[in-house]
Amino acid sequence: MFSTVAVDGEVRRWEDLRLHDFAQGFFFGAGFFTTFRIDSGTPLFLARHLARLRASLAAFPGAVRAPSPEHLSDEAVRATLRRCLEADAALGSSFTGVGKLSASDGHLLLTFRPAAPDAERLRREGRALDTVEPGVYRRGEVTLNHKGLSYFRQYALMERLPLLGNEAGEVCELPTANLFFHLDGALVTPPLDAPCLPGIVRAVLLEAGRLGGLPVVERPVPLTRLADVSACFFTNSAVLATGVPRLLRRELPGSLPLAEQARTLIAAVARREG
Amino acid sequence: MFSTVAVDGEVRRWEDLRLHDFAQGFFFGAGFFTTFRIDSGTPLFLARHLARLRASLAAFPGAVRAPSPEHLSDEAVRATLRRCLEADAALGSSFTGVGKLSASDGHLLLTFRPAAPDAERLRREGRALDTVEPGVYRRGEVTLNHKGLSYFRQYALMERLPLLGNEAGEVCELPTANLFFHLDGALVTPPLDAPCLPGIVRAVLLEAGRLGGLPVVERPVPLTRLADVSACFFTNSAVLATGVPRLLRRELPGSLPLAEQARTLIAAVARREG
């Protein structure tokens, strides 16, 4: 993480922030966050990320003290981001990497980290998914529709990256990504009440409606149907789409080209939205 | 909360702590905590609280960086606590209130707060429980057996204090307390895989084996059986046992005397354990 950060629009040093100002976020995980990609100084899908963050804050008004609305607008965050990049030679106005907004205790914290070192390899080679954690989530579990600072269930599984399932034997998501499966002639992603995070890239693909020749649909995916999947990729806001060349020990050569198609579509929408 | 705190045995000011030193705890809720009562300068059941905290840290070695073991011993924490009380005239060596240990990022943070202002009223009048959140937990959900900084599900429901249930229609716990029911001639508390927190006071009662004439047992409690409960109380480390004079709109006059019996037993065990 870079030392230059911003709190409520003000450029600060990470080392100078006090735990005191983020106490409910620390003690109770009472807050929300969102992580977004920055390409050559431009944040991708920032308006969507902020809309989701505001929606999470609005859903739990008694439990999380929201930052002032003026700090949560698209223009305000873009201006703050620009000031941070310009203030730090290690970032610079054409910085490429990952931004993160964390909201708790009435404050909005903006931090930066470099692009993951394996991002290029993931794009080229994808990532095999060989393990399942069935029954980790409960169907309809509302807090999992929000990206909260109480992130331990996902964080503890992040390295191993198992497919997370619910008590009904359905696929939900990966610890840090949404899943898409080529199944029964469609590109299928689990519904929000599986539950899964309403991922920004997930929403972009669903709104597009088609990828290649395939309709993109939300539909429950039983774990038992994974044997019939002919291609798979997962999406998040940092890497956009990552192909899954092997799913539960079964080779899926169609995954990498499908992920590449998804990235092309996502990049086009990002350009359009500015 | 008081301004005097300790980090890794060193007396500090709360205002001086840096978010930087507790980053994984803040960003990902990657840490554990425990809250214990302090009566006239003496912590209650401290050895048990520390054993549970160490067990949680041992259960997730890859996800939470544990404090150095030297800081997690009963003697070390007692000595630190004494130093804190003596260092702050607002606390004092005969302080009565609540201590809290939070472990994340390789650090152990000790903080203090006054006893809840309504503690005496709760003891005298109890607290009615009139709402249920069925299906909030999933049976066997492992993270709920640990008191984690990812506490948002409980925190968001703390004020309203509903009975939390699982997908099988069974009672689990309250957001911040374990439940005991006089049912079918026994004092019944839900099993850990309901799931519920392995509360310290809960364990003390189970180990005692009897309260008044009743055997104390772990057993699943279907929500539908709550209509047959003849008395109820809930336990936590701050108030020990609180009677429930009304459960789901039904008066339970036996609850307050039963909670009083529980408090007497718990206090006797606490004295024995020093």
Coordinates of C-alpha atoms in Angstrom, one line a residue:
Chain A
M1 CA 0.0 0.0 0.0
F2 CA 1.2 3.5 -0.7
S3 CA 1.8 6.0 2.0
T4 CA -0.3 8.7 0.3
V5 CA -4.0 8.3 1.3
A6 CA -6.9 10.7 1.6
V7 CA -9.5 11.0 4.4
D8 CA -12.7 12.9 3.6
G9 CA -11.0 14.5 0.6
E10 CA -7.9 15.6 2.4
V11 CA -4.5 14.2 1.4
R12 CA -2.8 12.5 4.3
R13 CA 0.0 10.1 5.2
W14 CA -1.2 6.6 6.1
E15 CA 1.3 6.5 9.0
D16 CA -0.4 9.6 10.5
L17 CA -4.0 8.2 10.7
R18 CA -5.3 7.4 14.2
L19 CA -7.1 4.2 15.1
H20 CA -9.3 6.5 17.2
D21 CA -10.9 7.9 14.1
F22 CA -11.9 4.5 12.7
A23 CA -12.8 2.8 16.0
Q24 CA -16.2 1.2 15.1
G25 CA -14.7 0.0 11.8
F26 CA -11.9 -1.7 13.8
F27 CA -13.7 -3.0 16.9
F28 CA -16.9 -4.2 15.1
G29 CA -16.2 -4.3 11.4
A30 CA -18.9 -1.7 11.1
G31 CA -18.2 -0.2 7.7
F32 CA -18.1 -0.9 4.0
F33 CA -15.4 -0.8 1.3
T34 CA -15.0 -1.0 -2.4
T35 CA -11.9 -1.7 -4.5
F36 CA -11.5 -0.4 -8.1
R37 CA -9.0 -0.4 -10.9
I38 CA -7.1 2.7 -11.9
D39 CA -5.8 2.7 -15.5
S40 CA -3.3 5.5 -16.3
G41 CA -4.8 7.7 -13.7
T42 CA -8.4 7.0 -14.6
P43 CA -10.6 5.1 -12.1
L44 CA -12.8 2.4 -13.8
F45 CA -16.5 2.3 -13.1
L46 CA -16.1 4.7 -10.2
A47 CA -19.7 6.0 -10.3
R48 CA -20.9 2.4 -9.9
H49 CA -18.6 1.7 -7.0
L50 CA -19.8 4.8 -5.2
A51 CA -23.4 4.0 -5.9
R52 CA -22.9 0.5 -4.3
L53 CA -21.0 2.0 -1.3
R54 CA -23.8 4.6 -0.8
A55 CA -26.4 1.9 -1.0
S56 CA -24.7 -0.2 1.6
L57 CA -24.4 2.8 4.0
A58 CA -28.1 3.5 3.4
A59 CA -29.0 -0.1 4.2
F60 CA -27.5 0.1 7.7
P61 CA -28.0 3.7 8.8
G62 CA -28.1 2.8 12.5
A63 CA -25.0 0.6 12.5
V64 CA -22.5 2.5 10.4
R65 CA -22.0 6.2 10.6
A66 CA -21.8 7.3 6.9
P67 CA -19.3 9.9 5.6
S68 CA -20.7 13.2 4.7
P69 CA -22.6 12.9 1.3
E70 CA -20.4 15.6 -0.2
H71 CA -17.4 13.2 0.0
L72 CA -19.2 10.4 -1.6
S73 CA -19.9 12.0 -5.0
D74 CA -18.2 10.9 -8.2
E75 CA -16.7 14.3 -8.8
A76 CA -15.4 14.7 -5.2
V77 CA -13.7 11.3 -5.3
R78 CA -12.2 11.9 -8.7
A79 CA -10.8 15.3 -7.5
T80 CA -9.4 13.7 -4.4
L81 CA -7.9 10.8 -6.4
R82 CA -6.2 13.3 -8.7
R83 CA -4.8 15.3 -5.8
C84 CA -3.4 12.1 -4.2
L85 CA -1.7 11.0 -7.5
E86 CA -0.2 14.4 -8.0
A87 CA 1.0 14.7 -4.5
D88 CA 3.1 11.5 -4.6
A89 CA 5.9 10.9 -7.1
A90 CA 5.6 7.2 -6.4
L91 CA 2.0 7.3 -7.8
G92 CA 1.9 10.1 -10.4
S93 CA -0.9 11.3 -12.5
S94 CA -0.7 8.3 -14.8
F95 CA -0.8 5.7 -12.0
T96 CA -2.0 2.3 -12.9
G97 CA -3.1 0.1 -10.0
V98 CA -5.9 -0.4 -7.5
G99 CA -7.8 2.2 -5.4
K100 CA -9.8 1.4 -2.4
L101 CA -12.5 3.4 -0.6
S102 CA -13.3 2.4 3.0
A103 CA -16.2 4.0 4.8
S104 CA -16.6 3.9 8.6
D105 CA -17.0 6.1 11.7
G106 CA -18.2 9.0 9.5
H107 CA -15.1 9.0 7.4
L108 CA -14.1 8.0 3.8
L109 CA -10.6 6.6 3.5
L110 CA -9.0 6.4 0.0
T111 CA -5.9 4.2 -0.3
F112 CA -3.8 2.9 -3.2
R113 CA -1.9 -0.3 -4.0
P114 CA 0.0 -1.4 -7.0
A115 CA -1.6 -3.8 -9.5
A116 CA -1.3 -7.4 -8.3
P117 CA 2.1 -8.8 -9.4
D118 CA 0.4 -11.8 -10.9
A119 CA -2.3 -9.8 -12.8
E120 CA -0.6 -10.3 -16.2
R121 CA 0.0 -14.0 -15.6
L122 CA -3.6 -14.4 -14.5
R123 CA -4.8 -12.7 -17.7
R124 CA -2.6 -15.0 -19.8
E125 CA -2.8 -18.3 -18.0
G126 CA -6.0 -17.9 -15.9
R127 CA -6.4 -19.6 -12.5
A128 CA -7.4 -23.2 -11.9
L129 CA -10.2 -23.7 -9.3
D130 CA -10.0 -27.1 -7.7
T131 CA -11.7 -26.8 -4.3
V132 CA -15.2 -26.2 -3.0
E133 CA -16.3 -25.1 0.4
P134 CA -19.9 -26.2 0.4
G135 CA -22.4 -24.6 2.8
V136 CA -20.2 -21.7 3.8
Y137 CA -23.0 -19.2 3.1
R138 CA -26.7 -19.3 3.9
R139 CA -29.1 -18.6 1.1
G140 CA -30.5 -15.0 1.3
E141 CA -27.9 -13.9 3.9
V142 CA -28.2 -10.2 3.5
T143 CA -24.8 -9.0 4.8
L144 CA -23.1 -10.9 1.9
N145 CA -24.7 -8.5 -0.6
H146 CA -22.5 -5.8 0.9
K147 CA -18.7 -5.5 0.8
G148 CA -18.2 -5.0 4.5
L149 CA -15.2 -4.4 6.7
S150 CA -16.4 -7.6 8.5
Y151 CA -14.7 -9.5 5.7
F152 CA -13.1 -12.3 7.7
R153 CA -15.0 -15.2 6.2
Q154 CA -13.8 -14.2 2.7
Y155 CA -10.3 -13.1 3.9
A156 CA -9.6 -16.3 5.6
L157 CA -10.2 -18.2 2.4
M158 CA -8.6 -15.8 -0.1
E159 CA -5.4 -17.6 -0.7
R160 CA -6.9 -21.0 -1.3
L161 CA -9.7 -19.5 -3.5
P162 CA -12.4 -22.3 -3.1
L163 CA -15.8 -22.0 -4.7
L164 CA -18.1 -21.1 -1.9
G165 CA -21.5 -22.8 -1.7
N166 CA -24.7 -22.4 0.3
E167 CA -26.6 -24.9 2.4
A168 CA -28.8 -25.8 -0.6
G169 CA -25.8 -27.2 -2.5
E170 CA -25.5 -24.2 -4.8
V171 CA -22.5 -22.2 -6.0
C172 CA -22.4 -18.6 -4.6
E173 CA -19.0 -16.9 -5.5
L174 CA -15.3 -17.0 -4.9
P175 CA -14.0 -15.2 -1.7
T176 CA -13.2 -12.1 -3.8
A177 CA -14.9 -12.6 -7.2
N178 CA -18.1 -13.5 -8.9
L179 CA -18.4 -16.6 -11.1
F180 CA -19.6 -17.1 -14.6
F181 CA -20.3 -20.6 -16.2
H182 CA -20.9 -21.6 -19.8
L183 CA -23.8 -24.0 -19.0
D184 CA -26.8 -25.1 -21.0
G185 CA -26.2 -22.7 -23.8
A186 CA -26.0 -19.6 -21.6
L187 CA -23.4 -17.7 -19.5
V188 CA -24.8 -18.3 -16.0
T189 CA -23.9 -16.4 -12.8
P190 CA -25.5 -17.2 -9.4
P191 CA -28.3 -14.8 -8.3
L192 CA -27.7 -12.3 -5.5
D193 CA -29.6 -14.3 -3.0
A194 CA -27.3 -17.3 -3.4
P195 CA -25.9 -15.1 -1.8
C196 CA -23.1 -13.3 -3.6
L197 CA -21.7 -9.8 -3.8
P198 CA -23.4 -7.5 -6.4
G199 CA -20.1 -7.2 -8.2
I200 CA -19.6 -4.2 -10.5
V201 CA -18.2 -6.3 -13.4
R202 CA -20.9 -8.8 -12.8
A203 CA -23.5 -6.1 -13.3
V204 CA -21.8 -4.8 -16.4
L205 CA -22.0 -8.3 -18.0
L206 CA -25.6 -8.8 -17.0
E207 CA -26.6 -5.5 -18.4
A208 CA -24.8 -6.3 -21.6
G209 CA -27.1 -9.3 -21.9
R210 CA -24.9 -11.3 -24.3
L211 CA -21.3 -12.3 -24.5
G212 CA -20.2 -13.8 -27.8
G213 CA -23.2 -15.9 -28.8
L214 CA -24.3 -16.5 -25.2
P215 CA -27.2 -14.9 -23.3
V216 CA -25.9 -13.8 -19.8
V217 CA -28.3 -14.8 -17.1
E218 CA -28.7 -15.1 -13.3
R219 CA -29.7 -18.6 -12.3
P220 CA -29.0 -20.9 -9.3
V221 CA -26.0 -23.2 -10.1
P222 CA -26.1 -26.5 -8.2
L223 CA -22.6 -27.8 -7.3
T224 CA -23.6 -31.1 -9.0
R225 CA -24.0 -29.2 -12.4
L226 CA -20.4 -28.0 -12.4
A227 CA -19.5 -31.3 -14.2
D228 CA -21.5 -30.0 -17.2
V229 CA -19.8 -26.6 -17.4
S230 CA -17.9 -26.1 -20.6
A231 CA -16.1 -22.9 -19.7
C232 CA -15.7 -20.7 -16.7
F233 CA -14.3 -17.3 -15.6
F234 CA -14.5 -15.1 -12.6
T235 CA -14.8 -11.4 -12.3
N236 CA -13.7 -8.7 -9.9
S237 CA -12.9 -5.0 -10.3
A238 CA -9.1 -5.4 -10.1
V239 CA -8.4 -8.0 -12.8
L240 CA -11.9 -7.7 -14.5
A241 CA -12.1 -11.3 -15.8
T242 CA -9.9 -14.3 -15.2
G243 CA -10.3 -17.5 -17.1
V244 CA -10.5 -20.9 -15.3
P245 CA -8.5 -23.4 -17.4
R246 CA -9.3 -26.2 -14.9
L247 CA -12.5 -26.5 -12.8
L248 CA -12.5 -29.2 -10.1
R249 CA -9.7 -31.1 -11.9
R250 CA -11.5 -31.0 -15.3
E251 CA -9.7 -29.1 -18.1
L252 CA -11.8 -26.3 -19.7
P253 CA -9.9 -25.1 -22.8
G254 CA -12.7 -22.7 -23.7
S255 CA -12.3 -20.6 -20.5
L256 CA -9.4 -18.4 -21.5
P257 CA -10.8 -17.2 -24.8
L258 CA -14.2 -16.6 -23.1
A259 CA -12.5 -14.5 -20.4
E260 CA -10.7 -12.6 -23.1
Q261 CA -14.0 -11.8 -24.8
A262 CA -15.4 -10.7 -21.4
R263 CA -12.5 -8.4 -20.8
T264 CA -12.9 -6.8 -24.2
L265 CA -16.6 -6.1 -23.6
I266 CA -15.9 -4.8 -20.0
A267 CA -13.2 -2.5 -21.3
A268 CA -15.5 -1.1 -24.0
V269 CA -18.2 -0.3 -21.4
A270 CA -15.6 1.3 -19.1
R271 CA -14.5 3.6 -21.9
R272 CA -18.0 4.5 -22.7
E273 CA -18.8 5.4 -19.1
G274 CA -15.5 7.4 -18.8
Chain B
M1 CA -14.0 4.2 26.6
F2 CA -11.2 5.4 28.7
S3 CA -8.1 7.1 27.2
T4 CA -5.7 4.8 29.0
V5 CA -5.1 1.6 27.0
A6 CA -2.2 -0.9 26.6
V7 CA -0.6 -2.3 23.5
D8 CA 1.5 -5.4 23.9
G9 CA 1.9 -4.7 27.6
E10 CA 2.8 -1.0 27.2
V11 CA 0.6 1.6 28.7
R12 CA -0.5 4.1 25.9
R13 CA -3.1 6.8 25.2
W14 CA -5.9 5.7 22.9
E15 CA -5.6 8.9 20.9
D16 CA -2.0 8.1 20.1
L17 CA -2.6 4.7 18.4
R18 CA -2.1 4.5 14.7
L19 CA -4.5 2.8 12.3
H20 CA -1.3 1.6 10.5
D21 CA -0.6 -0.8 13.4
F22 CA -4.0 -2.4 13.2
A23 CA -4.5 -2.4 9.4
Q24 CA -5.7 -6.0 8.8
G25 CA -8.0 -5.8 11.7
F26 CA -9.6 -2.6 10.2
F27 CA -9.6 -3.5 6.5
F28 CA -10.6 -7.2 6.8
G29 CA -11.9 -7.7 10.3
A30 CA -9.0 -10.1 10.7
G31 CA -8.7 -10.4 14.4
F32 CA -10.4 -11.6 17.6
F33 CA -11.5 -10.0 20.8
T34 CA -12.9 -10.8 24.2
T35 CA -14.7 -8.6 26.8
F36 CA -14.5 -9.3 30.5
R37 CA -15.8 -7.9 33.7
I38 CA -13.5 -6.1 36.2
D39 CA -14.8 -6.0 39.8
S40 CA -12.8 -3.7 42.2
G41 CA -9.7 -4.1 40.1
T42 CA -10.0 -7.9 39.6
P43 CA -10.7 -9.3 36.2
L44 CA -13.3 -12.1 36.2
F45 CA -12.5 -15.4 34.5
L46 CA -9.5 -13.8 32.8
A47 CA -7.6 -17.1 32.3
R48 CA -10.7 -18.5 30.5
H49 CA -11.0 -15.4 28.2
L50 CA -7.3 -15.7 27.3
A51 CA -7.6 -19.4 26.6
R52 CA -10.5 -18.7 24.2
L53 CA -8.6 -15.9 22.5
R54 CA -5.5 -18.0 22.0
A55 CA -7.7 -20.9 20.7
S56 CA -9.2 -18.5 18.1
L57 CA -5.8 -17.3 17.0
A58 CA -4.6 -20.9 16.8
A59 CA -7.6 -21.8 14.6
F60 CA -6.7 -19.2 11.9
P61 CA -2.9 -19.0 11.9
G62 CA -2.7 -17.9 8.3
A63 CA -5.4 -15.2 8.4
V64 CA -4.6 -13.4 11.7
R65 CA -1.1 -12.5 12.9
A66 CA -1.2 -13.4 16.6
P67 CA 0.4 -11.2 19.3
S68 CA 3.6 -12.6 20.8
P69 CA 2.6 -15.5 23.3
E70 CA 4.3 -13.6 26.1
H71 CA 1.6 -11.0 25.9
L72 CA -1.2 -13.5 26.0
S73 CA -0.5 -15.1 29.4
D74 CA -2.7 -14.6 32.4
E75 CA 0.1 -13.1 34.4
A76 CA 1.2 -10.7 31.7
V77 CA -2.3 -9.4 31.1
R78 CA -3.0 -9.0 34.9
A79 CA 0.2 -7.1 35.3
T80 CA -0.6 -4.8 32.3
L81 CA -4.2 -4.3 33.6
R82 CA -2.8 -3.3 37.0
R83 CA -0.4 -0.8 35.4
C84 CA -3.2 0.7 33.4
L85 CA -5.5 1.1 36.4
E86 CA -2.7 2.7 38.5
A87 CA -1.6 5.0 35.6
D88 CA -5.1 6.7 35.3
A89 CA -6.9 8.4 38.2
A90 CA -10.1 8.0 36.3
L91 CA -9.7 4.2 36.5
G92 CA -7.8 3.6 39.8
S93 CA -6.7 0.3 41.3
S94 CA -10.2 -0.5 42.5
F95 CA -11.8 0.1 39.1
T96 CA -15.1 -1.6 38.4
G97 CA -16.2 -1.9 34.7
V98 CA -15.4 -3.8 31.6
G99 CA -12.1 -4.7 30.0
K100 CA -11.6 -5.7 26.4
L101 CA -8.7 -7.5 24.7
S102 CA -8.5 -7.1 20.9
A103 CA -5.9 -9.1 18.9
S104 CA -4.9 -8.3 15.4
D105 CA -1.8 -7.5 13.3
G106 CA 0.5 -9.1 15.8
H107 CA -0.7 -6.8 18.6
L108 CA -2.8 -7.2 21.7
L109 CA -4.8 -4.1 22.6
L110 CA -6.3 -3.7 26.1
T111 CA -9.1 -1.1 26.5
F112 CA -11.5 -0.2 29.3
R113 CA -15.1 1.1 29.6
P114 CA -17.4 1.8 32.5
A115 CA -20.0 -0.7 33.5
A116 CA -23.1 -0.3 31.3
P117 CA -25.3 2.4 32.8
D118 CA -28.3 0.0 32.7
A119 CA -26.5 -2.9 34.3
E120 CA -28.1 -2.5 37.7
R121 CA -31.6 -2.1 36.1
L122 CA -31.0 -5.2 34.0
R123 CA -30.1 -7.2 37.1
R124 CA -33.2 -6.0 38.9
E125 CA -35.8 -5.9 36.1
G126 CA -34.3 -8.1 33.5
R127 CA -34.8 -7.6 29.8
A128 CA -37.8 -8.7 27.7
L129 CA -37.1 -10.5 24.4
D130 CA -39.9 -10.1 21.9
T131 CA -38.4 -10.5 18.5
V132 CA -36.8 -13.3 16.5
E133 CA -34.5 -13.2 13.5
P134 CA -34.9 -16.7 12.1
G135 CA -32.3 -18.1 9.7
V136 CA -29.7 -15.5 10.4
Y137 CA -27.0 -18.1 11.1
R138 CA -26.2 -21.4 9.3
R139 CA -25.9 -24.5 11.4
G140 CA -22.2 -25.4 11.9
E141 CA -20.9 -22.0 10.8
V142 CA -17.4 -22.1 12.2
T143 CA -16.6 -18.4 12.4
L144 CA -19.5 -17.8 14.8
N145 CA -17.7 -20.0 17.4
H146 CA -15.1 -17.2 17.6
K147 CA -15.5 -13.6 18.8
G148 CA -14.1 -11.9 15.8
L149 CA -13.5 -8.3 14.8
S150 CA -15.8 -9.1 11.8
Y151 CA -18.6 -8.6 14.2
F152 CA -21.0 -6.7 12.0
R153 CA -23.9 -9.2 11.8
Q154 CA -24.1 -9.1 15.6
Y155 CA -23.3 -5.4 15.9
A156 CA -26.1 -4.4 13.5
L157 CA -28.7 -6.2 15.6
M158 CA -27.3 -5.3 19.1
E159 CA -29.8 -2.6 20.0
R160 CA -32.9 -4.6 19.1
L161 CA -31.6 -7.8 20.6
P162 CA -33.6 -10.4 18.7
L163 CA -33.2 -14.1 19.3
L164 CA -31.0 -15.3 16.4
G165 CA -32.0 -18.6 14.7
N166 CA -30.5 -20.9 12.1
E167 CA -31.9 -22.3 8.8
A168 CA -33.2 -25.4 10.7
G169 CA -35.5 -23.2 12.7
E170 CA -33.5 -23.6 15.9
V171 CA -32.4 -20.9 18.4
C172 CA -28.7 -20.0 18.4
E173 CA -28.0 -17.0 20.7
L174 CA -28.6 -13.3 21.2
P175 CA -26.3 -10.9 19.3
T176 CA -24.1 -10.5 22.4
A177 CA -25.2 -13.3 24.8
N178 CA -25.9 -17.0 25.2
L179 CA -29.4 -18.2 26.0
F180 CA -30.6 -20.6 28.7
F181 CA -34.2 -21.9 28.8
H182 CA -36.0 -23.8 31.5
L183 CA -37.6 -26.5 29.3
D184 CA -38.7 -30.1 29.8
G185 CA -37.3 -30.2 33.3
A186 CA -33.8 -29.0 32.4
L187 CA -31.9 -25.8 31.9
V188 CA -31.2 -26.0 28.2
T189 CA -28.7 -23.9 26.1
P190 CA -28.1 -24.4 22.3
P191 CA -25.1 -26.4 21.3
L192 CA -22.0 -24.7 19.8
D193 CA -22.8 -25.9 16.3
A194 CA -26.2 -24.1 16.4
P195 CA -24.0 -22.1 16.1
C196 CA -23.3 -19.8 19.0
L197 CA -20.3 -18.3 20.8
P198 CA -18.6 -20.6 23.4
G199 CA -19.4 -18.0 26.0
I200 CA -17.3 -18.0 29.2
V201 CA -20.3 -17.8 31.5
R202 CA -22.1 -20.4 29.4
A203 CA -19.2 -22.8 30.0
V204 CA -19.2 -22.1 33.7
L205 CA -22.8 -23.1 34.0
L206 CA -22.4 -26.2 31.8
E207 CA -19.4 -27.3 33.9
A208 CA -21.4 -26.7 37.1
G209 CA -23.9 -29.2 35.7
R210 CA -26.9 -28.1 37.8
L211 CA -28.6 -24.8 38.7
G212 CA -31.1 -25.1 41.6
G213 CA -32.8 -28.4 41.0
L214 CA -32.2 -28.4 37.2
P215 CA -29.6 -30.2 35.1
V216 CA -27.8 -27.9 32.7
V217 CA -27.6 -29.3 29.2
E218 CA -26.7 -28.4 25.6
R219 CA -29.5 -29.4 23.3
P220 CA -31.0 -27.9 20.1
V221 CA -34.0 -25.7 20.9
P222 CA -36.5 -25.4 18.0
L223 CA -38.1 -21.9 17.8
T224 CA -41.5 -23.7 18.0
R225 CA -40.6 -25.0 21.5
L226 CA -40.2 -21.5 23.0
A227 CA -43.9 -21.5 23.8
D228 CA -43.1 -24.3 26.3
V229 CA -40.3 -22.5 28.1
S230 CA -41.1 -21.7 31.7
A231 CA -38.1 -19.4 32.5
C232 CA -35.3 -17.9 30.5
F233 CA -32.1 -15.9 31.1
F234 CA -29.1 -14.8 29.0
T235 CA -25.5 -14.7 29.9
N236 CA -22.5 -12.6 28.9
S237 CA -19.2 -11.7 30.6
A238 CA -20.2 -8.1 31.4
V239 CA -23.6 -8.6 33.2
L240 CA -23.1 -12.4 33.9
A241 CA -26.9 -13.4 33.8
T242 CA -29.9 -11.3 32.9
G243 CA -33.4 -12.6 33.5
V244 CA -36.0 -12.5 30.7
P245 CA -39.3 -11.5 32.3
R246 CA -41.2 -11.7 29.0
L247 CA -40.3 -14.0 26.1
L248 CA -42.0 -13.4 22.7
R249 CA -44.9 -11.6 24.5
R250 CA -45.4 -14.3 27.1
E251 CA -44.8 -13.4 30.8
L252 CA -42.2 -15.6 32.5
P253 CA -42.2 -14.7 36.2
G254 CA -39.7 -17.5 37.0
S255 CA -37.0 -15.9 35.0
L256 CA -35.7 -13.2 37.4
P257 CA -35.2 -15.6 40.4
L258 CA -33.5 -18.1 38.1
A259 CA -31.1 -15.5 36.7
E260 CA -30.4 -14.5 40.3
Q261 CA -29.5 -18.1 41.2
A262 CA -27.2 -18.2 38.1
R263 CA -25.4 -15.0 39.1
T264 CA -24.8 -16.4 42.6
L265 CA -23.3 -19.6 41.2
I266 CA -21.2 -17.7 38.6
A267 CA -19.9 -15.3 41.3
A268 CA -18.9 -18.3 43.5
V269 CA -17.0 -19.9 40.7
A270 CA -15.3 -16.6 39.8
R271 CA -14.2 -16.2 43.5
R272 CA -12.8 -19.8 43.5
E273 CA -10.9 -19.2 40.3
G274 CA -9.5 -15.8 41.6

